[in-house]
mmCIF file with all atom_site columns, C-alpha atoms in Angstrom:
data_model
loop_
_atom_site.group_PDB
_atom_site.id
_atom_site.type_symbol
_atom_site.label_atom_id
_atom_site.label_alt_id
_atom_site.label_comp_id
_atom_site.label_asym_id
_atom_site.label_entity_id
_atom_site.label_seq_id
_atom_site.pdbx_PDB_ins_code
_atom_site.Cartn_x
_atom_site.Cartn_y
_atom_site.Cartn_z
_atom_site.occupancy
_atom_site.B_iso_or_equiv
_atom_site.pdbx_formal_charge
_atom_site.auth_seq_id
_atom_site.auth_comp_id
_atom_site.auth_asym_id
_atom_site.auth_atom_id
_atom_site.pdbx_PDB_model_num
ATOM 1   C CA . UNK A 1 1   ? -0.276  -76.691 -28.236 1.00 0.00 ? 22  UNK A CA 1
ATOM 2   C CA . UNK A 1 2   ? 3.294   -74.714 -28.279 1.00 0.00 ? 23  UNK A CA 1
ATOM 3   C CA . UNK A 1 3   ? 4.948   -74.067 -25.151 1.00 0.00 ? 24  UNK A CA 1
ATOM 4   C CA . UNK A 1 4   ? 7.214   -70.713 -23.643 1.00 0.00 ? 25  UNK A CA 1
ATOM 5   C CA . UNK A 1 5   ? 10.142  -72.647 -24.516 1.00 0.00 ? 26  UNK A CA 1
ATOM 6   C CA . UNK A 1 6   ? 9.250   -72.454 -28.220 1.00 0.00 ? 27  UNK A CA 1
ATOM 7   C CA . UNK A 1 7   ? 8.193   -68.934 -28.021 1.00 0.00 ? 28  UNK A CA 1
ATOM 8   C CA . UNK A 1 8   ? 11.820  -68.429 -26.510 1.00 0.00 ? 29  UNK A CA 1
ATOM 9   C CA . UNK A 1 9   ? 13.238  -70.302 -29.450 1.00 0.00 ? 30  UNK A CA 1
ATOM 10  C CA . UNK A 1 10  ? 11.654  -68.368 -32.290 1.00 0.00 ? 31  UNK A CA 1
ATOM 11  C CA . UNK A 1 11  ? 12.202  -64.815 -30.569 1.00 0.00 ? 32  UNK A CA 1
ATOM 12  C CA . UNK A 1 12  ? 16.399  -65.658 -30.354 1.00 0.00 ? 33  UNK A CA 1
ATOM 13  C CA . UNK A 1 13  ? 15.946  -66.881 -33.814 1.00 0.00 ? 34  UNK A CA 1
ATOM 14  C CA . UNK A 1 14  ? 14.448  -63.492 -35.006 1.00 0.00 ? 35  UNK A CA 1
ATOM 15  C CA . UNK A 1 15  ? 16.803  -61.399 -33.307 1.00 0.00 ? 36  UNK A CA 1
ATOM 16  C CA . UNK A 1 16  ? 19.694  -63.640 -34.760 1.00 0.00 ? 37  UNK A CA 1
ATOM 17  C CA . UNK A 1 17  ? 18.481  -62.836 -37.886 1.00 0.00 ? 38  UNK A CA 1
ATOM 18  C CA . UNK A 1 18  ? 17.412  -59.239 -37.397 1.00 0.00 ? 39  UNK A CA 1
ATOM 19  C CA . UNK A 1 19  ? 13.725  -59.140 -38.260 1.00 0.00 ? 40  UNK A CA 1
ATOM 20  C CA . UNK A 1 20  ? 12.077  -56.493 -37.479 1.00 0.00 ? 41  UNK A CA 1
ATOM 21  C CA . UNK A 1 21  ? 8.527   -58.749 -36.920 1.00 0.00 ? 42  UNK A CA 1
ATOM 22  C CA . UNK A 1 22  ? 8.238   -62.043 -36.056 1.00 0.00 ? 43  UNK A CA 1
ATOM 23  C CA . UNK A 1 23  ? 4.831   -64.371 -35.596 1.00 0.00 ? 44  UNK A CA 1
ATOM 24  C CA . UNK A 1 24  ? 4.378   -66.573 -32.543 1.00 0.00 ? 45  UNK A CA 1
ATOM 25  C CA . UNK A 1 25  ? 0.857   -68.599 -32.182 1.00 0.00 ? 46  UNK A CA 1
ATOM 26  C CA . UNK A 1 26  ? -1.585  -66.482 -30.599 1.00 0.00 ? 47  UNK A CA 1
ATOM 27  C CA . UNK A 1 27  ? -2.139  -68.960 -27.105 1.00 0.00 ? 48  UNK A CA 1
ATOM 28  C CA . UNK A 1 28  ? -2.828  -67.288 -23.872 1.00 0.00 ? 49  UNK A CA 1
ATOM 29  C CA . UNK A 1 29  ? 0.363   -68.206 -22.613 1.00 0.00 ? 50  UNK A CA 1
ATOM 30  C CA . UNK A 1 30  ? 1.766   -66.177 -25.524 1.00 0.00 ? 51  UNK A CA 1
ATOM 31  C CA . UNK A 1 31  ? 0.044   -63.311 -24.965 1.00 0.00 ? 52  UNK A CA 1
ATOM 32  C CA . UNK A 1 32  ? 1.049   -63.101 -21.402 1.00 0.00 ? 53  UNK A CA 1
ATOM 33  C CA . UNK A 1 33  ? 4.794   -63.260 -21.616 1.00 0.00 ? 54  UNK A CA 1
ATOM 34  C CA . UNK A 1 34  ? 4.813   -60.430 -24.666 1.00 0.00 ? 55  UNK A CA 1
ATOM 35  C CA . UNK A 1 35  ? 3.068   -58.244 -22.921 1.00 0.00 ? 56  UNK A CA 1
ATOM 36  C CA . UNK A 1 36  ? 5.651   -58.699 -19.768 1.00 0.00 ? 57  UNK A CA 1
ATOM 37  C CA . UNK A 1 37  ? 8.502   -58.564 -22.461 1.00 0.00 ? 58  UNK A CA 1
ATOM 38  C CA . UNK A 1 38  ? 6.509   -55.389 -23.953 1.00 0.00 ? 59  UNK A CA 1
ATOM 39  C CA . UNK A 1 39  ? 6.454   -53.920 -20.409 1.00 0.00 ? 60  UNK A CA 1
ATOM 40  C CA . UNK A 1 40  ? 9.661   -54.469 -19.550 1.00 0.00 ? 61  UNK A CA 1
ATOM 41  C CA . UNK A 1 41  ? 10.908  -53.025 -22.930 1.00 0.00 ? 62  UNK A CA 1
ATOM 42  C CA . UNK A 1 42  ? 12.692  -56.337 -24.390 1.00 0.00 ? 63  UNK A CA 1
ATOM 43  C CA . UNK A 1 43  ? 10.171  -55.629 -27.281 1.00 0.00 ? 64  UNK A CA 1
ATOM 44  C CA . UNK A 1 44  ? 8.951   -53.027 -29.270 1.00 0.00 ? 65  UNK A CA 1
ATOM 45  C CA . UNK A 1 45  ? 5.388   -54.386 -29.839 1.00 0.00 ? 66  UNK A CA 1
ATOM 46  C CA . UNK A 1 46  ? 2.773   -57.051 -29.643 1.00 0.00 ? 67  UNK A CA 1
ATOM 47  C CA . UNK A 1 47  ? -0.394  -56.541 -31.936 1.00 0.00 ? 68  UNK A CA 1
ATOM 48  C CA . UNK A 1 48  ? -3.014  -59.687 -33.236 1.00 0.00 ? 69  UNK A CA 1
ATOM 49  C CA . UNK A 1 49  ? -2.809  -61.217 -37.171 1.00 0.00 ? 70  UNK A CA 1
ATOM 50  C CA . UNK A 1 50  ? -2.989  -64.357 -39.341 1.00 0.00 ? 71  UNK A CA 1
ATOM 51  C CA . UNK A 1 51  ? -0.473  -66.129 -40.465 1.00 0.00 ? 72  UNK A CA 1
ATOM 52  C CA . UNK A 1 52  ? 0.863   -63.899 -43.368 1.00 0.00 ? 73  UNK A CA 1
ATOM 53  C CA . UNK A 1 53  ? 1.182   -59.764 -41.661 1.00 0.00 ? 74  UNK A CA 1
ATOM 54  C CA . UNK A 1 54  ? -0.750  -58.037 -38.626 1.00 0.00 ? 75  UNK A CA 1
ATOM 55  C CA . UNK A 1 55  ? -4.492  -56.764 -38.627 1.00 0.00 ? 76  UNK A CA 1
ATOM 56  C CA . UNK A 1 56  ? -5.068  -53.450 -39.731 1.00 0.00 ? 77  UNK A CA 1
ATOM 57  C CA . UNK A 1 57  ? -8.747  -53.422 -38.704 1.00 0.00 ? 78  UNK A CA 1
ATOM 58  C CA . UNK A 1 58  ? -9.655  -55.786 -35.540 1.00 0.00 ? 79  UNK A CA 1
ATOM 59  C CA . UNK A 1 59  ? -10.178 -59.476 -36.737 1.00 0.00 ? 80  UNK A CA 1
ATOM 60  C CA . UNK A 1 60  ? -12.389 -61.735 -33.725 1.00 0.00 ? 81  UNK A CA 1
ATOM 61  C CA . UNK A 1 61  ? -10.608 -65.323 -33.894 1.00 0.00 ? 82  UNK A CA 1
ATOM 62  C CA . UNK A 1 62  ? -13.791 -67.227 -34.533 1.00 0.00 ? 83  UNK A CA 1
ATOM 63  C CA . UNK A 1 63  ? -13.510 -71.144 -34.401 1.00 0.00 ? 84  UNK A CA 1
ATOM 64  C CA . UNK A 1 64  ? -13.369 -70.689 -38.083 1.00 0.00 ? 85  UNK A CA 1
ATOM 65  C CA . UNK A 1 65  ? -10.454 -68.348 -38.079 1.00 0.00 ? 86  UNK A CA 1
ATOM 66  C CA . UNK A 1 66  ? -8.120  -70.016 -35.099 1.00 0.00 ? 87  UNK A CA 1
ATOM 67  C CA . UNK A 1 67  ? -5.984  -72.477 -36.235 1.00 0.00 ? 88  UNK A CA 1
ATOM 68  C CA . UNK A 1 68  ? -4.294  -69.414 -38.485 1.00 0.00 ? 89  UNK A CA 1
ATOM 69  C CA . UNK A 1 69  ? -3.872  -66.186 -35.767 1.00 0.00 ? 90  UNK A CA 1
ATOM 70  C CA . UNK A 1 70  ? -0.446  -65.392 -34.727 1.00 0.00 ? 91  UNK A CA 1
ATOM 71  C CA . UNK A 1 71  ? 0.542   -62.649 -32.489 1.00 0.00 ? 92  UNK A CA 1
ATOM 72  C CA . UNK A 1 72  ? 3.061   -60.408 -34.366 1.00 0.00 ? 93  UNK A CA 1
ATOM 73  C CA . UNK A 1 73  ? 6.029   -58.749 -32.209 1.00 0.00 ? 94  UNK A CA 1
ATOM 74  C CA . UNK A 1 74  ? 7.708   -56.474 -33.235 1.00 0.00 ? 95  UNK A CA 1
ATOM 75  C CA . UNK A 1 75  ? 11.435  -56.751 -32.610 1.00 0.00 ? 96  UNK A CA 1
ATOM 76  C CA . UNK A 1 76  ? 13.561  -54.075 -30.709 1.00 0.00 ? 97  UNK A CA 1
ATOM 77  C CA . UNK A 1 77  ? 17.534  -52.726 -31.249 1.00 0.00 ? 98  UNK A CA 1
ATOM 78  C CA . UNK A 1 78  ? 19.329  -50.213 -30.305 1.00 0.00 ? 99  UNK A CA 1
ATOM 79  C CA . UNK A 1 79  ? 22.176  -48.453 -32.216 1.00 0.00 ? 100 UNK A CA 1
ATOM 80  C CA . UNK A 1 80  ? 21.342  -52.023 -34.278 1.00 0.00 ? 101 UNK A CA 1
ATOM 81  C CA . UNK A 1 81  ? 22.195  -54.276 -31.647 1.00 0.00 ? 102 UNK A CA 1
ATOM 82  C CA . UNK A 1 82  ? 19.017  -56.497 -30.439 1.00 0.00 ? 103 UNK A CA 1
ATOM 83  C CA . UNK A 1 83  ? 17.880  -55.063 -27.018 1.00 0.00 ? 104 UNK A CA 1
ATOM 84  C CA . UNK A 1 84  ? 16.712  -58.893 -25.961 1.00 0.00 ? 105 UNK A CA 1
ATOM 85  C CA . UNK A 1 85  ? 20.527  -60.263 -25.952 1.00 0.00 ? 106 UNK A CA 1
ATOM 86  C CA . UNK A 1 86  ? 19.694  -64.010 -24.987 1.00 0.00 ? 107 UNK A CA 1
ATOM 87  C CA . UNK A 1 87  ? 16.063  -65.722 -23.743 1.00 0.00 ? 108 UNK A CA 1
ATOM 88  C CA . UNK A 1 88  ? 16.339  -69.196 -22.065 1.00 0.00 ? 109 UNK A CA 1
ATOM 89  C CA . UNK A 1 89  ? 13.805  -71.333 -20.837 1.00 0.00 ? 110 UNK A CA 1
ATOM 90  C CA . UNK A 1 90  ? 14.103  -72.424 -17.055 1.00 0.00 ? 111 UNK A CA 1
ATOM 91  C CA . UNK A 1 91  ? 11.036  -75.073 -16.727 1.00 0.00 ? 112 UNK A CA 1
ATOM 92  C CA . UNK A 1 92  ? 10.787  -77.622 -19.173 1.00 0.00 ? 113 UNK A CA 1
ATOM 93  C CA . UNK A 1 93  ? 8.544   -80.441 -19.455 1.00 0.00 ? 114 UNK A CA 1
ATOM 94  C CA . UNK A 1 94  ? 11.508  -83.122 -17.614 1.00 0.00 ? 115 UNK A CA 1
ATOM 95  C CA . UNK A 1 95  ? 11.918  -81.063 -15.350 1.00 0.00 ? 116 UNK A CA 1
ATOM 96  C CA . UNK A 1 96  ? 9.634   -78.262 -13.875 1.00 0.00 ? 117 UNK A CA 1
ATOM 97  C CA . UNK A 1 97  ? 10.549  -75.203 -11.655 1.00 0.00 ? 118 UNK A CA 1
ATOM 98  C CA . UNK A 1 98  ? 8.872   -73.890 -8.521  1.00 0.00 ? 119 UNK A CA 1
ATOM 99  C CA . UNK A 1 99  ? 10.281  -71.558 -6.215  1.00 0.00 ? 120 UNK A CA 1
ATOM 100 C CA . UNK A 1 100 ? 8.460   -70.789 -2.994  1.00 0.00 ? 121 UNK A CA 1
ATOM 101 C CA . UNK A 1 101 ? 9.125   -66.512 -2.194  1.00 0.00 ? 122 UNK A CA 1
ATOM 102 C CA . UNK A 1 102 ? 11.792  -66.935 -0.025  1.00 0.00 ? 123 UNK A CA 1
ATOM 103 C CA . UNK A 1 103 ? 13.716  -68.887 -3.046  1.00 0.00 ? 124 UNK A CA 1
ATOM 104 C CA . UNK A 1 104 ? 12.581  -66.464 -5.719  1.00 0.00 ? 125 UNK A CA 1
ATOM 105 C CA . UNK A 1 105 ? 14.023  -63.215 -3.500  1.00 0.00 ? 126 UNK A CA 1
ATOM 106 C CA . UNK A 1 106 ? 17.149  -64.919 -2.944  1.00 0.00 ? 127 UNK A CA 1
ATOM 107 C CA . UNK A 1 107 ? 16.775  -65.317 -7.138  1.00 0.00 ? 128 UNK A CA 1
ATOM 108 C CA . UNK A 1 108 ? 16.217  -61.863 -7.507  1.00 0.00 ? 129 UNK A CA 1
ATOM 109 C CA . UNK A 1 109 ? 19.663  -60.695 -4.463  1.00 0.00 ? 130 UNK A CA 1
ATOM 110 C CA . UNK A 1 110 ? 21.498  -62.639 -7.352  1.00 0.00 ? 131 UNK A CA 1
ATOM 111 C CA . UNK A 1 111 ? 21.768  -65.598 -4.587  1.00 0.00 ? 132 UNK A CA 1
ATOM 112 C CA . UNK A 1 112 ? 21.630  -69.160 -6.122  1.00 0.00 ? 133 UNK A CA 1
ATOM 113 C CA . UNK A 1 113 ? 17.681  -70.620 -5.576  1.00 0.00 ? 134 UNK A CA 1
ATOM 114 C CA . UNK A 1 114 ? 17.983  -74.490 -6.204  1.00 0.00 ? 135 UNK A CA 1
ATOM 115 C CA . UNK A 1 115 ? 19.983  -75.461 -8.939  1.00 0.00 ? 136 UNK A CA 1
ATOM 116 C CA . UNK A 1 116 ? 19.637  -71.649 -10.694 1.00 0.00 ? 137 UNK A CA 1
ATOM 117 C CA . UNK A 1 117 ? 22.121  -69.214 -11.025 1.00 0.00 ? 138 UNK A CA 1
ATOM 118 C CA . UNK A 1 118 ? 21.083  -65.682 -9.202  1.00 0.00 ? 139 UNK A CA 1
ATOM 119 C CA . UNK A 1 119 ? 19.626  -63.035 -11.887 1.00 0.00 ? 140 UNK A CA 1
ATOM 120 C CA . UNK A 1 120 ? 22.489  -60.618 -13.034 1.00 0.00 ? 141 UNK A CA 1
ATOM 121 C CA . UNK A 1 121 ? 21.161  -56.334 -12.987 1.00 0.00 ? 142 UNK A CA 1
ATOM 122 C CA . UNK A 1 122 ? 19.333  -55.688 -16.544 1.00 0.00 ? 143 UNK A CA 1
ATOM 123 C CA . UNK A 1 123 ? 18.239  -59.349 -16.045 1.00 0.00 ? 144 UNK A CA 1
ATOM 124 C CA . UNK A 1 124 ? 14.974  -60.693 -15.536 1.00 0.00 ? 145 UNK A CA 1
ATOM 125 C CA . UNK A 1 125 ? 12.996  -63.800 -14.739 1.00 0.00 ? 146 UNK A CA 1
ATOM 126 C CA . UNK A 1 126 ? 9.768   -64.743 -15.782 1.00 0.00 ? 147 UNK A CA 1
ATOM 127 C CA . UNK A 1 127 ? 7.040   -66.884 -13.835 1.00 0.00 ? 148 UNK A CA 1
ATOM 128 C CA . UNK A 1 128 ? 3.735   -67.924 -13.726 1.00 0.00 ? 149 UNK A CA 1
ATOM 129 C CA . UNK A 1 129 ? 1.459   -67.487 -10.201 1.00 0.00 ? 150 UNK A CA 1
ATOM 130 C CA . UNK A 1 130 ? -1.780  -67.242 -8.801  1.00 0.00 ? 151 UNK A CA 1
ATOM 131 C CA . UNK A 1 131 ? -2.032  -64.106 -9.890  1.00 0.00 ? 152 UNK A CA 1
ATOM 132 C CA . UNK A 1 132 ? -0.913  -64.856 -13.898 1.00 0.00 ? 153 UNK A CA 1
ATOM 133 C CA . UNK A 1 133 ? 1.949   -64.647 -15.644 1.00 0.00 ? 154 UNK A CA 1
ATOM 134 C CA . UNK A 1 134 ? 4.659   -62.268 -13.702 1.00 0.00 ? 155 UNK A CA 1
ATOM 135 C CA . UNK A 1 135 ? 7.484   -60.387 -13.631 1.00 0.00 ? 156 UNK A CA 1
ATOM 136 C CA . UNK A 1 136 ? 9.957   -61.928 -10.882 1.00 0.00 ? 157 UNK A CA 1
ATOM 137 C CA . UNK A 1 137 ? 10.060  -58.279 -9.582  1.00 0.00 ? 158 UNK A CA 1
ATOM 138 C CA . UNK A 1 138 ? 5.979   -58.414 -9.718  1.00 0.00 ? 159 UNK A CA 1
ATOM 139 C CA . UNK A 1 139 ? 5.571   -62.071 -7.883  1.00 0.00 ? 160 UNK A CA 1
ATOM 140 C CA . UNK A 1 140 ? 7.686   -60.338 -4.830  1.00 0.00 ? 161 UNK A CA 1
ATOM 141 C CA . UNK A 1 141 ? 5.292   -57.416 -4.334  1.00 0.00 ? 162 UNK A CA 1
ATOM 142 C CA . UNK A 1 142 ? 2.172   -59.555 -3.674  1.00 0.00 ? 163 UNK A CA 1
ATOM 143 C CA . UNK A 1 143 ? 4.365   -62.312 -2.208  1.00 0.00 ? 164 UNK A CA 1
ATOM 144 C CA . UNK A 1 144 ? 3.674   -64.928 -4.651  1.00 0.00 ? 165 UNK A CA 1
ATOM 145 C CA . UNK A 1 145 ? 5.428   -68.253 -5.663  1.00 0.00 ? 166 UNK A CA 1
ATOM 146 C CA . UNK A 1 146 ? 5.200   -70.297 -8.869  1.00 0.00 ? 167 UNK A CA 1
ATOM 147 C CA . UNK A 1 147 ? 6.814   -71.850 -11.923 1.00 0.00 ? 168 UNK A CA 1
ATOM 148 C CA . UNK A 1 148 ? 9.757   -70.072 -13.314 1.00 0.00 ? 169 UNK A CA 1
ATOM 149 C CA . UNK A 1 149 ? 9.569   -69.948 -16.999 1.00 0.00 ? 170 UNK A CA 1
ATOM 150 C CA . UNK A 1 150 ? 12.175  -68.321 -18.470 1.00 0.00 ? 171 UNK A CA 1
ATOM 151 C CA . UNK A 1 151 ? 14.658  -65.289 -17.969 1.00 0.00 ? 172 UNK A CA 1
ATOM 152 C CA . UNK A 1 152 ? 15.524  -62.591 -20.392 1.00 0.00 ? 173 UNK A CA 1
ATOM 153 C CA . UNK A 1 153 ? 19.031  -60.672 -21.139 1.00 0.00 ? 174 UNK A CA 1
#
């Protein structure tokens, strides 16, 4: 089962290699994180496909083809420089980082919360909450705390 830190590594490696598209395993968590990255403007597109190429027409996921299904992320560049500079996993299997709303407010304000440095301008944090996978500001608007998955700049 691929985890969020695998997605972080694949995205960073794709940008460093200057790839146009990368394929990642098609899981609910990867799709939710990719959707947040797309909404925030760090990637240019998200589509489903097989392990060879993105689908041209809709192909449903069935038990027969589930092993070959992938999410294809279209990477975004500005003046030949990657838009996503750094994506690091915060929560890891050895140390889950869960924060309440007050701690998330400190993080969003640029102050240290627990052992994590505050967010800088242009940086986002992605977390999983009771409302699903959200960006930090969305979670604060809904008044939800949760596990911080990764931070992106």
